[in-house]
Amino acid sequence: MRLNSQDIHTRFRRHAVRVTRQRAAIYQALAETTSHPTANELYQTVKRQHPMISRNTVYYTLGVLRQAGLVQEVNVGHEVARFDGNVTVHHHLICLGCSQIVDVMDEALNQLAVSDGQARGFRILGHRVEFHGYCAGCQRAKLDAPQRSRQEH
Amino acid sequence: MRLNSQDIHTRFRRHAVRVTRQRAAIYQALAETTSHPTANELYQTVKRQHPMISRNTVYYTLGVLRQAGLVQEVNVGHEVARFDGNVTVHHHLICLGCSQIVDVMDEALNQLAVSDGQARGFRILGHRVEFHGYCAGCQRAKLDAPQRSRQEH
DNA sequence: TCTCTATCTAGGAATGATTCCTACATAGCA
DNA sequence: TGCTATGTAGGAATCATTCCTAGATAGAGA
């Protein structure tokens, strides 16, 4: 989703986040994609408009935006951290073949709870569901390739 | 759960995993705890009986055991990888304060599915639910401490 | 039980994501 | 508009994990 700079300014200030060109560009890059880019991918994208931007700024900014709740971090296995501009409650479908992450919005999944007997005194604030499998493309690719373990991730 | 070396031998061979003292010790260490230790914690534990063991062997062995399905890897946020000797289907309760991970066994959680409309052609093999919150200890600690963001992980 | 070989182990080096440090730049309050 | 707390760039540091390699060993087969 393309955002204009006024939108970004308003959102940032509402969360008490200082607005800089670099931050706006990073947030914009994240808002424009439904893939879940890594910090490095965002760095590469933003560098096209801001050739001087530092990788460090990208990391720092993602930390700021995450703490402000403007951005979400998604982690799959021990892979590199990925980021998601969609901060509504949602879940993920993860391809074990190509590591792509697809958003799943499903009200039923938002209602899950742990029985009191198993909660062990935890105060639960939220939950996240990850579905693991193979996307359509990787299923086709696997027809020719040898079987690999399901535990590979 | 304390396992004798015959049990371990049988399990390993059933999964075509070569048995060595180092591997048995690592697997034993994992079977004896319900916490979810990191590779380094396992290294420290095993080193007490095998002072010459290399950290590399721990990593390599955990990889072998994981591929064989004898061990599960659990990842929370972008934190260090943790391991779980419980390979039955189960889910996790994660403390945002102290990062402890507690197992949740709940048949209802094992039955989740994604609606066809959202599955986007994925063939789903499994799923995992993570509940995030604060354990009893951290709730008490927070009564005195200043509030921290829920997004911190 | 013995031999042989594929696989394991130890340990050091390499990798790569992320964080730390610091001097200069700037957003935005007053 | 000026001032100051905060952000940025960029280089160095950290640290989990992986790679590489020479010597050790599990276990299949004789």
PDB file of N, CA and C (backbone and C1' of nucleotides) in Angstrom, chain B residues 54 56, chain C residues 11-14, chain D residues 18-20:
ATOM      1  N   SER B  54      33.644 -30.736  22.028  1.00  0.00           N
ATOM      2  CA  SER B  54      33.718 -29.461  21.330  1.00  0.00           C
ATOM      3  C   SER B  54      32.312 -28.901  21.112  1.00  0.00           C
ATOM      4  N   ASN B  56      31.353 -27.507  18.621  1.00  0.00           N
ATOM      5  CA  ASN B  56      31.001 -27.912  17.271  1.00  0.00           C
ATOM      6  C   ASN B  56      30.258 -29.248  17.265  1.00  0.00           C
TER       7      ASN B  56
ATOM      8  P    DG C  11      39.755 -30.131  21.825  1.00  0.00           P
ATOM      9  O5'  DG C  11      40.109 -29.039  20.734  1.00  0.00           O
ATOM     10  C5'  DG C  11      41.164 -29.303  19.822  1.00  0.00           C
ATOM     11  C4'  DG C  11      41.173 -28.231  18.760  1.00  0.00           C
ATOM     12  C3'  DG C  11      40.815 -26.825  19.280  1.00  0.00           C
ATOM     13  O3'  DG C  11      41.621 -25.894  18.603  1.00  0.00           O
ATOM     14  C1'  DG C  11      39.477 -27.324  17.484  1.00  0.00           C
ATOM     15  P    DG C  12      42.224 -24.624  19.334  1.00  0.00           P
ATOM     16  O5'  DG C  12      42.745 -23.814  18.066  1.00  0.00           O
ATOM     17  C5'  DG C  12      43.271 -24.527  16.944  1.00  0.00           C
ATOM     18  C4'  DG C  12      42.719 -23.914  15.673  1.00  0.00           C
ATOM     19  C3'  DG C  12      42.483 -22.402  15.773  1.00  0.00           C
ATOM     20  O3'  DG C  12      42.969 -21.780  14.585  1.00  0.00           O
ATOM     21  C1'  DG C  12      40.553 -23.449  14.997  1.00  0.00           C
ATOM     22  P    DA C  13      42.983 -20.171  14.489  1.00  0.00           P
ATOM     23  O5'  DA C  13      42.395 -19.948  13.034  1.00  0.00           O
ATOM     24  C5'  DA C  13      42.473 -20.982  12.056  1.00  0.00           C
ATOM     25  C4'  DA C  13      41.396 -20.729  11.009  1.00  0.00           C
ATOM     26  C3'  DA C  13      41.141 -19.247  10.745  1.00  0.00           C
ATOM     27  O3'  DA C  13      40.954 -19.081   9.348  1.00  0.00           O
ATOM     28  C1'  DA C  13      39.125 -20.287  11.412  1.00  0.00           C
ATOM     29  P    DA C  14      40.544 -17.651   8.730  1.00  0.00           P
ATOM     30  O5'  DA C  14      38.999 -17.817   8.422  1.00  0.00           O
ATOM     31  C5'  DA C  14      38.566 -18.905   7.604  1.00  0.00           C
ATOM     32  C4'  DA C  14      37.072 -18.780   7.362  1.00  0.00           C
ATOM     33  C3'  DA C  14      36.625 -17.379   6.933  1.00  0.00           C
ATOM     34  O3'  DA C  14      35.751 -17.557   5.830  1.00  0.00           O
ATOM     35  C1'  DA C  14      35.405 -18.079   8.844  1.00  0.00           C
TER      36       DA C  14
ATOM     37  P    DT D  18      24.115 -23.662  11.968  1.00  0.00           P
ATOM     38  O5'  DT D  18      25.426 -23.468  11.069  1.00  0.00           O
ATOM     39  C5'  DT D  18      25.475 -22.373  10.182  1.00  0.00           C
ATOM     40  C4'  DT D  18      26.800 -22.397   9.446  1.00  0.00           C
ATOM     41  C3'  DT D  18      27.143 -23.737   8.802  1.00  0.00           C
ATOM     42  O3'  DT D  18      27.526 -23.434   7.466  1.00  0.00           O
ATOM     43  C1'  DT D  18      28.950 -22.990  10.126  1.00  0.00           C
ATOM     44  P    DC D  19      27.979 -24.608   6.446  1.00  0.00           P
ATOM     45  O5'  DC D  19      29.569 -24.464   6.467  1.00  0.00           O
ATOM     46  C5'  DC D  19      30.149 -23.197   6.165  1.00  0.00           C
ATOM     47  C4'  DC D  19      31.664 -23.329   6.095  1.00  0.00           C
ATOM     48  C3'  DC D  19      32.157 -24.592   5.396  1.00  0.00           C
ATOM     49  O3'  DC D  19      33.230 -24.219   4.543  1.00  0.00           O
ATOM     50  C1'  DC D  19      33.075 -24.463   7.589  1.00  0.00           C
ATOM     51  P    DC D  20      33.922 -25.280   3.567  1.00  0.00           P
ATOM     52  O5'  DC D  20      35.213 -25.725   4.399  1.00  0.00           O
ATOM     53  C5'  DC D  20      36.123 -24.733   4.854  1.00  0.00           C
ATOM     54  C4'  DC D  20      37.313 -25.410   5.524  1.00  0.00           C
ATOM     55  C3'  DC D  20      37.712 -26.737   4.882  1.00  0.00           C
ATOM     56  O3'  DC D  20      39.112 -26.700   4.664  1.00  0.00           O
ATOM     57  C1'  DC D  20      37.385 -27.006   7.223  1.00  0.00           C
TER      58       DC D  20
END
